[in-house]
PDB file of C-alpha atoms in Angstrom:
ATOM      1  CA  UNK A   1      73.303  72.659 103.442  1.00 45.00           C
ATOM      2  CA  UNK A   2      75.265  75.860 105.295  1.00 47.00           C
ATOM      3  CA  UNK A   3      77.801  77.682 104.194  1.00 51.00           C
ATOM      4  CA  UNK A   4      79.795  79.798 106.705  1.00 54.00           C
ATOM      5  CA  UNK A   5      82.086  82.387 106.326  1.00 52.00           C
ATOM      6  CA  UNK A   6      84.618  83.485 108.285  1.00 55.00           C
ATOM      7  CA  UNK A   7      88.263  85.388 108.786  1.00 55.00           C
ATOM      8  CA  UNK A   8      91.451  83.636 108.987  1.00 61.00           C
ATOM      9  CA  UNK A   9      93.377  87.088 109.950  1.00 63.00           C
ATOM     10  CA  UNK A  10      95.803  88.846 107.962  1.00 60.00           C
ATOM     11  CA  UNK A  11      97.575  87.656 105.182  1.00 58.00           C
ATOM     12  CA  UNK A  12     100.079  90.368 105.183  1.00 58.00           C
ATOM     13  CA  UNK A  13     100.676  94.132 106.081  1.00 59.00           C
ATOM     14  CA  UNK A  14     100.993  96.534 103.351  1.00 58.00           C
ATOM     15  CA  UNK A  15     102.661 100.237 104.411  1.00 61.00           C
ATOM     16  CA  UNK A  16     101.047 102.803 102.750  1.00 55.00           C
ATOM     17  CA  UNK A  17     103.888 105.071 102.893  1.00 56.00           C
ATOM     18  CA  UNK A  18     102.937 109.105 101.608  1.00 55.00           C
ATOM     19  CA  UNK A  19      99.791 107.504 100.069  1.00 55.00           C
ATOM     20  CA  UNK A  20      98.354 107.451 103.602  1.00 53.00           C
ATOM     21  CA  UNK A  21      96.500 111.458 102.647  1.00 52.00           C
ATOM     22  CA  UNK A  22      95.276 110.525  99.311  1.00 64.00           C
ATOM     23  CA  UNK A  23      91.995 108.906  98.659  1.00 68.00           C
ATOM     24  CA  UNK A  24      92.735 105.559  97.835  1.00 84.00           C
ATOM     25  CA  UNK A  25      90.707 102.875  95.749  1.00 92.00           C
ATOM     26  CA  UNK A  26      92.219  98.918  96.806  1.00 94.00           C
ATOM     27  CA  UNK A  27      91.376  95.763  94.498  1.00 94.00           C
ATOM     28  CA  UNK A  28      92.152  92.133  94.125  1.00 95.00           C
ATOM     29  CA  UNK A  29      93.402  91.077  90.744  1.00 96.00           C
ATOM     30  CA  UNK A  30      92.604  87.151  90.580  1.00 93.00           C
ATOM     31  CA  UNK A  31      94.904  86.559  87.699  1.00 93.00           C
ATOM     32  CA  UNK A  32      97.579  87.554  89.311  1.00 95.00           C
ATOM     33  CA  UNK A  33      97.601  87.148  92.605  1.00 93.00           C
ATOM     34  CA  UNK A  34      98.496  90.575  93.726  1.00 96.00           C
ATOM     35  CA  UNK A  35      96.626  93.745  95.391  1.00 96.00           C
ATOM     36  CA  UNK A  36      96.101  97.277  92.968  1.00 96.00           C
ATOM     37  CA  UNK A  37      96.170 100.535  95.205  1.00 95.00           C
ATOM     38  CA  UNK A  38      94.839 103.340  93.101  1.00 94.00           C
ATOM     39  CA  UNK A  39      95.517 107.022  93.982  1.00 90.00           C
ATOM     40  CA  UNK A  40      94.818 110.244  91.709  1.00 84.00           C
ATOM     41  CA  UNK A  41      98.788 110.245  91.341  1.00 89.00           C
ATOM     42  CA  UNK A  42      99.972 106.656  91.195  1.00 92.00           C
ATOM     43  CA  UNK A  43      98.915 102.969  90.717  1.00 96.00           C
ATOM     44  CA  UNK A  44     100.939 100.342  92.849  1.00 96.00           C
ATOM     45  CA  UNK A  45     100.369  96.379  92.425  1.00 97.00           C
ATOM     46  CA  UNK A  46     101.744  94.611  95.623  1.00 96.00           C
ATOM     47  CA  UNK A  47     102.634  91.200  96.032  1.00 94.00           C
ATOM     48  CA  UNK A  48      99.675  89.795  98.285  1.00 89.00           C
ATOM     49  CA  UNK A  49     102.260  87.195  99.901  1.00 88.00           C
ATOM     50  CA  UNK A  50     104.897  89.712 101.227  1.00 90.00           C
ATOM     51  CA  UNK A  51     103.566  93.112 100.802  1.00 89.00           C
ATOM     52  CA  UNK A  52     106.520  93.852  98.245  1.00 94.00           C
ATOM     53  CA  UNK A  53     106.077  96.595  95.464  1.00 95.00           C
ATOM     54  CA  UNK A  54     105.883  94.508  92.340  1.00 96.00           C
ATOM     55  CA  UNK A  55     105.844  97.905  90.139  1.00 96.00           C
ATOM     56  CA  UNK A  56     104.081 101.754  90.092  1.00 96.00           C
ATOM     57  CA  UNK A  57     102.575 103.727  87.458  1.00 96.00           C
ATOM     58  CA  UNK A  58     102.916 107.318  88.068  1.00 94.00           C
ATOM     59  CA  UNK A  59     100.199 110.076  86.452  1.00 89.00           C
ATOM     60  CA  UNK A  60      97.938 113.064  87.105  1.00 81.00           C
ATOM     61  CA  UNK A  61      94.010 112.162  85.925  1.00 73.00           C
ATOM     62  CA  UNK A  62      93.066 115.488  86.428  1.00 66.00           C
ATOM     63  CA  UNK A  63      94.763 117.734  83.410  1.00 65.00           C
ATOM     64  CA  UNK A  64      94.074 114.684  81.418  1.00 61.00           C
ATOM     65  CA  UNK A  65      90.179 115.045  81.813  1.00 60.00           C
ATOM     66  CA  UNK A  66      90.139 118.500  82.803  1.00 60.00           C
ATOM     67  CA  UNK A  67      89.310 119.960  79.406  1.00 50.00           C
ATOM     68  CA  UNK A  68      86.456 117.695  78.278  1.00 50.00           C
ATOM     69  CA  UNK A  69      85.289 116.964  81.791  1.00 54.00           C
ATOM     70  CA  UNK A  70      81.838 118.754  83.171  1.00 54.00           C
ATOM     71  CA  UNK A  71      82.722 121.264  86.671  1.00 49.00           C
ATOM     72  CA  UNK A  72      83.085 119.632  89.411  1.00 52.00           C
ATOM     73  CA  UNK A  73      83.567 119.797  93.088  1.00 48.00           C
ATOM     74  CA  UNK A  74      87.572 119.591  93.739  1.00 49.00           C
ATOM     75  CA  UNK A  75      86.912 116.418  96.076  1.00 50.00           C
ATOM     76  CA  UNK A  76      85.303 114.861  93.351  1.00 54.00           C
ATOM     77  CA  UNK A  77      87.957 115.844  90.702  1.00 52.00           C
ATOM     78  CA  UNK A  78      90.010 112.941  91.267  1.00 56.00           C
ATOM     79  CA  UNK A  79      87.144 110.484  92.105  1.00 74.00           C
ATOM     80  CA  UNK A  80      86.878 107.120  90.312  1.00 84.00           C
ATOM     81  CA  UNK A  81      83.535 105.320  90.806  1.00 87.00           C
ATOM     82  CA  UNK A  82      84.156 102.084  90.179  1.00 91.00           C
ATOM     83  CA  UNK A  83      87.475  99.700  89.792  1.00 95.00           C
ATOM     84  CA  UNK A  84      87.887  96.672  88.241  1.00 96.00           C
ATOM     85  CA  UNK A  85      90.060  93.967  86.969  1.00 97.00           C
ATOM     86  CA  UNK A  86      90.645  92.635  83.481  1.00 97.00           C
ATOM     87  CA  UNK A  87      91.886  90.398  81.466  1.00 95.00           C
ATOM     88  CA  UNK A  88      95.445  89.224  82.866  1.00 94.00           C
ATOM     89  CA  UNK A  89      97.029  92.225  83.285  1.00 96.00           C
ATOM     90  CA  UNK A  90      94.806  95.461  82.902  1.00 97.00           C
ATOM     91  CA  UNK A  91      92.965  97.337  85.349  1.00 97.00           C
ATOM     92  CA  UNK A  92      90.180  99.155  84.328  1.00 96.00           C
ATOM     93  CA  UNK A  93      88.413 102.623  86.302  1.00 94.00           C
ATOM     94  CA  UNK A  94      85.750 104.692  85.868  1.00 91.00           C
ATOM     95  CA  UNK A  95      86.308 108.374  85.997  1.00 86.00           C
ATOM     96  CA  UNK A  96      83.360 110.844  86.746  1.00 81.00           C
ATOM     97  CA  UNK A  97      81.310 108.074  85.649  1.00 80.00           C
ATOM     98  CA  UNK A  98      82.220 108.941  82.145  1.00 80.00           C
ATOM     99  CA  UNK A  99      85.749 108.078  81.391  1.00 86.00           C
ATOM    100  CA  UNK A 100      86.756 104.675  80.687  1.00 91.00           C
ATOM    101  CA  UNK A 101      90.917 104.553  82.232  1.00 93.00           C
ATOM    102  CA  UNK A 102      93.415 101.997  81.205  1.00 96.00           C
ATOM    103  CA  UNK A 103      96.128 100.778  82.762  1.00 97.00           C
ATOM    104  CA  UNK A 104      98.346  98.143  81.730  1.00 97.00           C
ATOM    105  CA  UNK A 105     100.178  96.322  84.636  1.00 97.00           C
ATOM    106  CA  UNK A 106     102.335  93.701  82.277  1.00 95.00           C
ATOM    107  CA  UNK A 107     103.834  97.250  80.294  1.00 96.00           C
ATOM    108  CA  UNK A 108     103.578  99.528  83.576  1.00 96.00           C
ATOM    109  CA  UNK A 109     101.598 102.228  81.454  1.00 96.00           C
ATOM    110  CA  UNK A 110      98.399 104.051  81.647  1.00 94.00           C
ATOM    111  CA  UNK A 111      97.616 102.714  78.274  1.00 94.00           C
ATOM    112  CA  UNK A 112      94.258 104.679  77.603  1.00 91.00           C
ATOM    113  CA  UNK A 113      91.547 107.333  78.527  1.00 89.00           C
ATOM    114  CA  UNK A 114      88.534 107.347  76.680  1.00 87.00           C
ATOM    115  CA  UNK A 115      85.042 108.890  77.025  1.00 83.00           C
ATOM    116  CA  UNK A 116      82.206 105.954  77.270  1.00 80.00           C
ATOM    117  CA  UNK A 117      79.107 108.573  78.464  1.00 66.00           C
ATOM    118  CA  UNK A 118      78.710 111.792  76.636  1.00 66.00           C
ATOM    119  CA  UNK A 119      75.352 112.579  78.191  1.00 58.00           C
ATOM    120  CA  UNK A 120      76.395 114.280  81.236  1.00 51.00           C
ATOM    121  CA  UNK A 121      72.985 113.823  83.079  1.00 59.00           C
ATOM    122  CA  UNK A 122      73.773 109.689  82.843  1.00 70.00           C
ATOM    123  CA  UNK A 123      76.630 107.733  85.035  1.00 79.00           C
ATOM    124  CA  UNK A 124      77.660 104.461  85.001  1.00 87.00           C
ATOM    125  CA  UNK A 125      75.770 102.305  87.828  1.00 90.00           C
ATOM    126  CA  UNK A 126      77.735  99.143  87.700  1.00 93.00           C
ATOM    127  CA  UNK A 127      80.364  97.628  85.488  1.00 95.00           C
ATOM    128  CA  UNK A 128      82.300  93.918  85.341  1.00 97.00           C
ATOM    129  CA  UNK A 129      85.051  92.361  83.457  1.00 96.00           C
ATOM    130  CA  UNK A 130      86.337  89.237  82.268  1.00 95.00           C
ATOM    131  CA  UNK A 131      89.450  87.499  83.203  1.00 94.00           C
ATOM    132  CA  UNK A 132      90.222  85.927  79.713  1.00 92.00           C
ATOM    133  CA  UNK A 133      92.253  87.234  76.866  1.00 90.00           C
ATOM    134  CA  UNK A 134      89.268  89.000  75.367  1.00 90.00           C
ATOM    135  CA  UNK A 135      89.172  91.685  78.052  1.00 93.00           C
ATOM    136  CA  UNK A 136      85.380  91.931  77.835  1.00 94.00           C
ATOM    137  CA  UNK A 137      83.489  94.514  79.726  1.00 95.00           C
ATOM    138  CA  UNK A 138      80.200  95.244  80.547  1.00 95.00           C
ATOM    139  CA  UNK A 139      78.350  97.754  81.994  1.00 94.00           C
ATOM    140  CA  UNK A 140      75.403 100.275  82.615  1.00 92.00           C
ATOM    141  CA  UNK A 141      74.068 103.315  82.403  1.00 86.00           C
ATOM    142  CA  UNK A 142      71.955 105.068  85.032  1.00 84.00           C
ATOM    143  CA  UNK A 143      68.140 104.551  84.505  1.00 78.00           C
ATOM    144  CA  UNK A 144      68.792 101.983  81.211  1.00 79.00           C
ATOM    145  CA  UNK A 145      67.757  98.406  80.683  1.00 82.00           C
ATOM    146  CA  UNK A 146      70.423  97.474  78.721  1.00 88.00           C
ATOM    147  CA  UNK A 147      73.966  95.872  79.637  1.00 93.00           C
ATOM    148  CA  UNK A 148      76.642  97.363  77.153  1.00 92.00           C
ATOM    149  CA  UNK A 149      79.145  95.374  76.385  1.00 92.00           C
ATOM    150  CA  UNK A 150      82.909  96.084  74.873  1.00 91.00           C
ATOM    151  CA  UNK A 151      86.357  95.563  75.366  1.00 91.00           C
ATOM    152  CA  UNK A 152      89.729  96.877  76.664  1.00 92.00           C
ATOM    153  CA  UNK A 153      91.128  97.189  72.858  1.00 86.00           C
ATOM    154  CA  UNK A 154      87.694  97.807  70.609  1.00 85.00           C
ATOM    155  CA  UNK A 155      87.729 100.803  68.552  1.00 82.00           C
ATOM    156  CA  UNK A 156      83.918  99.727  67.719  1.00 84.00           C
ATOM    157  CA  UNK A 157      80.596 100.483  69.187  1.00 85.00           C
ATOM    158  CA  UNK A 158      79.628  98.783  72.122  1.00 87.00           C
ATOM    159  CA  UNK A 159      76.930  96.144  71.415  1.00 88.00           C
ATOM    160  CA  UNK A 160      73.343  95.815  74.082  1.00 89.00           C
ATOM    161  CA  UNK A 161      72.180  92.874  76.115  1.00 89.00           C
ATOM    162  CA  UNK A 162      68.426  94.054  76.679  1.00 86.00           C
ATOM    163  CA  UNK A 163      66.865  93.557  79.984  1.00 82.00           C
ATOM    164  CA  UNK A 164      63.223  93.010  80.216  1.00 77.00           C
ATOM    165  CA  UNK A 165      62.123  93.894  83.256  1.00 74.00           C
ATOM    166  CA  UNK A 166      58.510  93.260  84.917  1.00 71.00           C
ATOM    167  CA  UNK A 167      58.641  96.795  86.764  1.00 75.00           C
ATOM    168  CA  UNK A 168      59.139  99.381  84.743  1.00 75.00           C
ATOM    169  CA  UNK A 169      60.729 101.485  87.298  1.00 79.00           C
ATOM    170  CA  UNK A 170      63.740  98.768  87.784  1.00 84.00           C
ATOM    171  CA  UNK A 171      66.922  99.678  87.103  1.00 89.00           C
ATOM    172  CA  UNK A 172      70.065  97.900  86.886  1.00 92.00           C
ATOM    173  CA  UNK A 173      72.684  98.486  89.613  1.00 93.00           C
ATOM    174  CA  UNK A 174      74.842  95.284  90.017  1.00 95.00           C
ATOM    175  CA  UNK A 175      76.594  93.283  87.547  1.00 97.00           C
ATOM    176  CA  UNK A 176      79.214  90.223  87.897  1.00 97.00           C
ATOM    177  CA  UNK A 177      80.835  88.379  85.178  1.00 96.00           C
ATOM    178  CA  UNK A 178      81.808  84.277  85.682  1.00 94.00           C
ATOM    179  CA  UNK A 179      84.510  83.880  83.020  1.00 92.00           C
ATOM    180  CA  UNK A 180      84.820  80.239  83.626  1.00 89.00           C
ATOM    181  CA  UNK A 181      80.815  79.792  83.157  1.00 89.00           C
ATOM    182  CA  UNK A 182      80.593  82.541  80.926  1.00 92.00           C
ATOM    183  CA  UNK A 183      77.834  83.704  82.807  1.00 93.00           C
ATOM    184  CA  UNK A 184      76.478  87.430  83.025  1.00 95.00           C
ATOM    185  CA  UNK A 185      74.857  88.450  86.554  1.00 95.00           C
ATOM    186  CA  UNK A 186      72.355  91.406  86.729  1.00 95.00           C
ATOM    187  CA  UNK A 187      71.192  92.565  89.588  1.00 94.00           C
ATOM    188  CA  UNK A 188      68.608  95.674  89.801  1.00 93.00           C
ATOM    189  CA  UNK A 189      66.870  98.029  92.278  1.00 92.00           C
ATOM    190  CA  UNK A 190      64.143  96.006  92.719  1.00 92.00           C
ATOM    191  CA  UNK A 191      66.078  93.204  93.755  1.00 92.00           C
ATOM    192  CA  UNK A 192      65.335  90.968  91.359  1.00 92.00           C
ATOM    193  CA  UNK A 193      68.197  89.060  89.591  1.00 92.00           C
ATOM    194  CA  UNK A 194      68.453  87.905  85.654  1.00 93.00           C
ATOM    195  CA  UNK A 195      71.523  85.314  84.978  1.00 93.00           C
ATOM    196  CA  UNK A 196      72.560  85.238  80.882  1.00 93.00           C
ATOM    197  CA  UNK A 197      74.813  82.889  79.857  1.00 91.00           C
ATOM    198  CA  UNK A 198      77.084  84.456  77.487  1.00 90.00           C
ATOM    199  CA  UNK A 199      77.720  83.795  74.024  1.00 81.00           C
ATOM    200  CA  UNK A 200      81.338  81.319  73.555  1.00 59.00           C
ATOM    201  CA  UNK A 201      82.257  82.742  70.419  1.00 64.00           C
ATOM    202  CA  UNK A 202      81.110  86.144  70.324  1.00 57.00           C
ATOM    203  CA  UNK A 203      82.678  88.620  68.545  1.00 55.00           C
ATOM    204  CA  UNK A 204      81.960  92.250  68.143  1.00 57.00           C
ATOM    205  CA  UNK A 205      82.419  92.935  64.447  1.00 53.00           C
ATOM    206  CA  UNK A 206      78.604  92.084  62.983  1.00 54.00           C
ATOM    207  CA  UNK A 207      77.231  89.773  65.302  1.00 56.00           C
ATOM    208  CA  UNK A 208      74.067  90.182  65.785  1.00 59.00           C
ATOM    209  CA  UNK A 209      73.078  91.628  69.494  1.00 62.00           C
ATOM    210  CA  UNK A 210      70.385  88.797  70.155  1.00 63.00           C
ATOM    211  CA  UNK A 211      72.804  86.078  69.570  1.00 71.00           C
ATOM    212  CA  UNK A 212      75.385  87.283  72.266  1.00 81.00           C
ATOM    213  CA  UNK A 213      73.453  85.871  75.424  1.00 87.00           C
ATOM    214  CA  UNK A 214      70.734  83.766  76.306  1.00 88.00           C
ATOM    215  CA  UNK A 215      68.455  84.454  79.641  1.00 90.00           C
ATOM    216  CA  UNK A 216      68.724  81.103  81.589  1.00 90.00           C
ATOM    217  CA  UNK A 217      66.344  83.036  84.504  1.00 89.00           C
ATOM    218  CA  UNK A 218      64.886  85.330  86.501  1.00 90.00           C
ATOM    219  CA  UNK A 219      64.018  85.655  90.237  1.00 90.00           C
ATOM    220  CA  UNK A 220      61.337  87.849  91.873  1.00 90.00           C
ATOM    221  CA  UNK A 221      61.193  91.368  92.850  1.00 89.00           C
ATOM    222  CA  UNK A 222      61.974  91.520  96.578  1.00 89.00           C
ATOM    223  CA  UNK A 223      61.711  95.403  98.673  1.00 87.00           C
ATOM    224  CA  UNK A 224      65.245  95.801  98.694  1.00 92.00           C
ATOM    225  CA  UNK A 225      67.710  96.710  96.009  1.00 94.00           C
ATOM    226  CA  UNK A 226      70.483  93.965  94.849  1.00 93.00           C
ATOM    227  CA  UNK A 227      73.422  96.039  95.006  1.00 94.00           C
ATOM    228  CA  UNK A 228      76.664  93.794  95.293  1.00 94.00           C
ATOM    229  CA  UNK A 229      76.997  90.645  92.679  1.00 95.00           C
ATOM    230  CA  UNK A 230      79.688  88.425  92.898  1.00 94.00           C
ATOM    231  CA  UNK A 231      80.706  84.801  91.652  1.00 93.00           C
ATOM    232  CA  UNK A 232      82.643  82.080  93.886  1.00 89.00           C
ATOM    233  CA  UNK A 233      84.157  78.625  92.609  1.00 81.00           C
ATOM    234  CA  UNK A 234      85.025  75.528  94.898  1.00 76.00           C
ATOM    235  CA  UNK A 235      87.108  73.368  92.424  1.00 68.00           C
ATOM    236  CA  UNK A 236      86.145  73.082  88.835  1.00 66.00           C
ATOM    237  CA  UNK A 237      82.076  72.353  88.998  1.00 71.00           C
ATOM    238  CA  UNK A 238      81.051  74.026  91.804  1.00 79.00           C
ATOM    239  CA  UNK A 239      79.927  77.624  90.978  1.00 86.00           C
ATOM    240  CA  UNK A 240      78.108  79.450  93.666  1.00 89.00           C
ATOM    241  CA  UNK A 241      76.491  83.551  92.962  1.00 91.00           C
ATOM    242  CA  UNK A 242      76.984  85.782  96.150  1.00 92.00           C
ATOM    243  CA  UNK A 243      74.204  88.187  96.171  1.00 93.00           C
ATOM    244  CA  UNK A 244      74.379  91.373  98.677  1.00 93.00           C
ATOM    245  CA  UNK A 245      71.043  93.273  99.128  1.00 94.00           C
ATOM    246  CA  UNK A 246      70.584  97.159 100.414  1.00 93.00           C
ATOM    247  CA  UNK A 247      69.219  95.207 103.326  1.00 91.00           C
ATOM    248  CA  UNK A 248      72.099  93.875 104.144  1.00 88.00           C
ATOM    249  CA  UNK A 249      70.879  90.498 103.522  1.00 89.00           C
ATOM    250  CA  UNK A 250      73.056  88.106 101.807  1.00 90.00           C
ATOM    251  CA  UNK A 251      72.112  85.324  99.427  1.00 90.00           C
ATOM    252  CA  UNK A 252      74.221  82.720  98.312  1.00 90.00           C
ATOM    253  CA  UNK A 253      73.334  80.494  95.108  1.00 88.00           C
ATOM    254  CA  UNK A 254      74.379  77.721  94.200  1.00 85.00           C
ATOM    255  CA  UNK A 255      74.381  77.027  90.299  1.00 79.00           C
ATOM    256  CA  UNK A 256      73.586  73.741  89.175  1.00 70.00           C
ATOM    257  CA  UNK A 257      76.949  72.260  87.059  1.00 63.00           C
ATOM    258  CA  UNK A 258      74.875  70.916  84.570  1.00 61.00           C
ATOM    259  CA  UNK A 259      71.851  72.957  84.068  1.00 60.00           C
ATOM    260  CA  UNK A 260      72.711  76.073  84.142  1.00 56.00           C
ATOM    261  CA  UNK A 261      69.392  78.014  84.693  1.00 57.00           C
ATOM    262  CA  UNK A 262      69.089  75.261  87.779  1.00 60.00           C
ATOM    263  CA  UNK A 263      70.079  77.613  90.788  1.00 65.00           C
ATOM    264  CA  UNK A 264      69.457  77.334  94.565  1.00 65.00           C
ATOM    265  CA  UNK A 265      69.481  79.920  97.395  1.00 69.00           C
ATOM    266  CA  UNK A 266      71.880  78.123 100.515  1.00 63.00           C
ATOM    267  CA  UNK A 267      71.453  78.826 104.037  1.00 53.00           C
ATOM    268  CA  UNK A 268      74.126  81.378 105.592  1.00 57.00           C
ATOM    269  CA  UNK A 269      75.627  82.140 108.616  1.00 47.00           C
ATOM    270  CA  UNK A 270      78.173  85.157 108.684  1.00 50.00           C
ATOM    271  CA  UNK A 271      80.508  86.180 111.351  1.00 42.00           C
TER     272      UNK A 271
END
């Protein structure tokens, strides 16, 4: 079985207006259908279909961070390393790999900064979300074997998936998050990859760390990191885990519908 991939041209042309100097960070937000843009003054969510402004949330990060926030470089000021989206209506960023930013598209507001890494020698090497109403996240630290997980709203500290890994100089880098499947990706830099299938009715208050996911498996190390995770679904059962190596070798899984820790690499042709 192949699976090919290929472009079917533009879906629509977006004008980026006096954006067009600023660094500028672009997502897809599944839930609703509609493209973020992400500058260090603004966030814009566009319809996908007609490259309308649906609304704009105007800010500044950098007197917001400025005071708690290690020097930096004044390109880097304004940087966000990674951006994601959650739940139905919030997108979430990561500032200076330490800063966990808000925003709420359904109110229009940058609901919340808050600081996530208070060890300044540690970033954040990967983070994922959930699309469901309990706005879980998950991420990690640089050089840990844990996945941290949290959400949008939680006041509470964030609970630990541990990773075992065979080579103690892994790391993790990648993660994806199925909400459908409730599955929980990790990839790490020695390109192996550990699939958890995440507890249904976890909660944070007192549950107890072991019971919030269950390793289904593990592949082998390969020589080249796993840096991009992602999940795909073709109709209701089948669920296929995109896999993008340093290499630039791409892997696609399929994931068996009814045995879950049943997966098999397809054959892929890209152009």
């Amino acid at each position: 079985m192949a699976l090919r991939i290929e472009s079917r041209g533009v879906r629509a042309s977006i004008e980026c207006g006096g954006r067009a100097h600023q660094a500028e960070y672009v997502l897809f937000h599944p839930t609703r259908g509609s493209v973020i843009s992400v500058t260090s003054a603004s966030l814009q969510e566009i319809d996908l279909a007609t490259g309308a402004l649906v609304g704009e949330i105007e800010y500044d990060l950098f007197p917001i961070v400025a005071a708690a926030a290690a020097p930096t470089s004044a390109d880097k000021a304004h940087a966000l390393d990674h951006l994601i989206a959650v739940g139905s209506y919030f997108v979430v960023g990561v500032h200076q790999s330490r800063y966990f930013i808000v925003w709420d598209l359904q109110e229009m507001v940058l609901q919340s900064i808050s600081e996530v890494e208070k060890q300044l020698q540690k970033g954040m090497s990967a983070i994922t979300g959930s699309l469901c109403r309990d706005h879980w996240l998950f991420y990690a630290s640089d050089g840990s074997n844990s996945v941290k997980v949290t959400s949008v709203d939680s006041k509470e500290i964030p609970k630990k998936i541990s990773r075992k890994a065979s080579n103690r100089s892994s790391q993790l880098v990648s993660l994806a998050y199925s909400t459908s499947k409730r599955l929980l990706c990790c990839g790490s830099s020695d390109g192996s990859l550990q699939l958890w299938l995440f507890s249904e009715d976890n909660t944070l208050g007192g549950k107890d760390e072991a019971a919030m996911a269950s390793l289904l498996f593990t592949t082998p190390a390969v020589q080249s990191p796993l840096v991009q995770l992602c999940f795909a679904a073709n109709g209701m059962r089948s669920t296929y885990l995109i896999a993008g190596y340093q290499s630039r070798l791409v892997e696609v899984r399929h994931q068996n519908p009814e045995i879950l820790s049943e997966s098999r690499p397809l054959n892929c042709e890209f152009s």
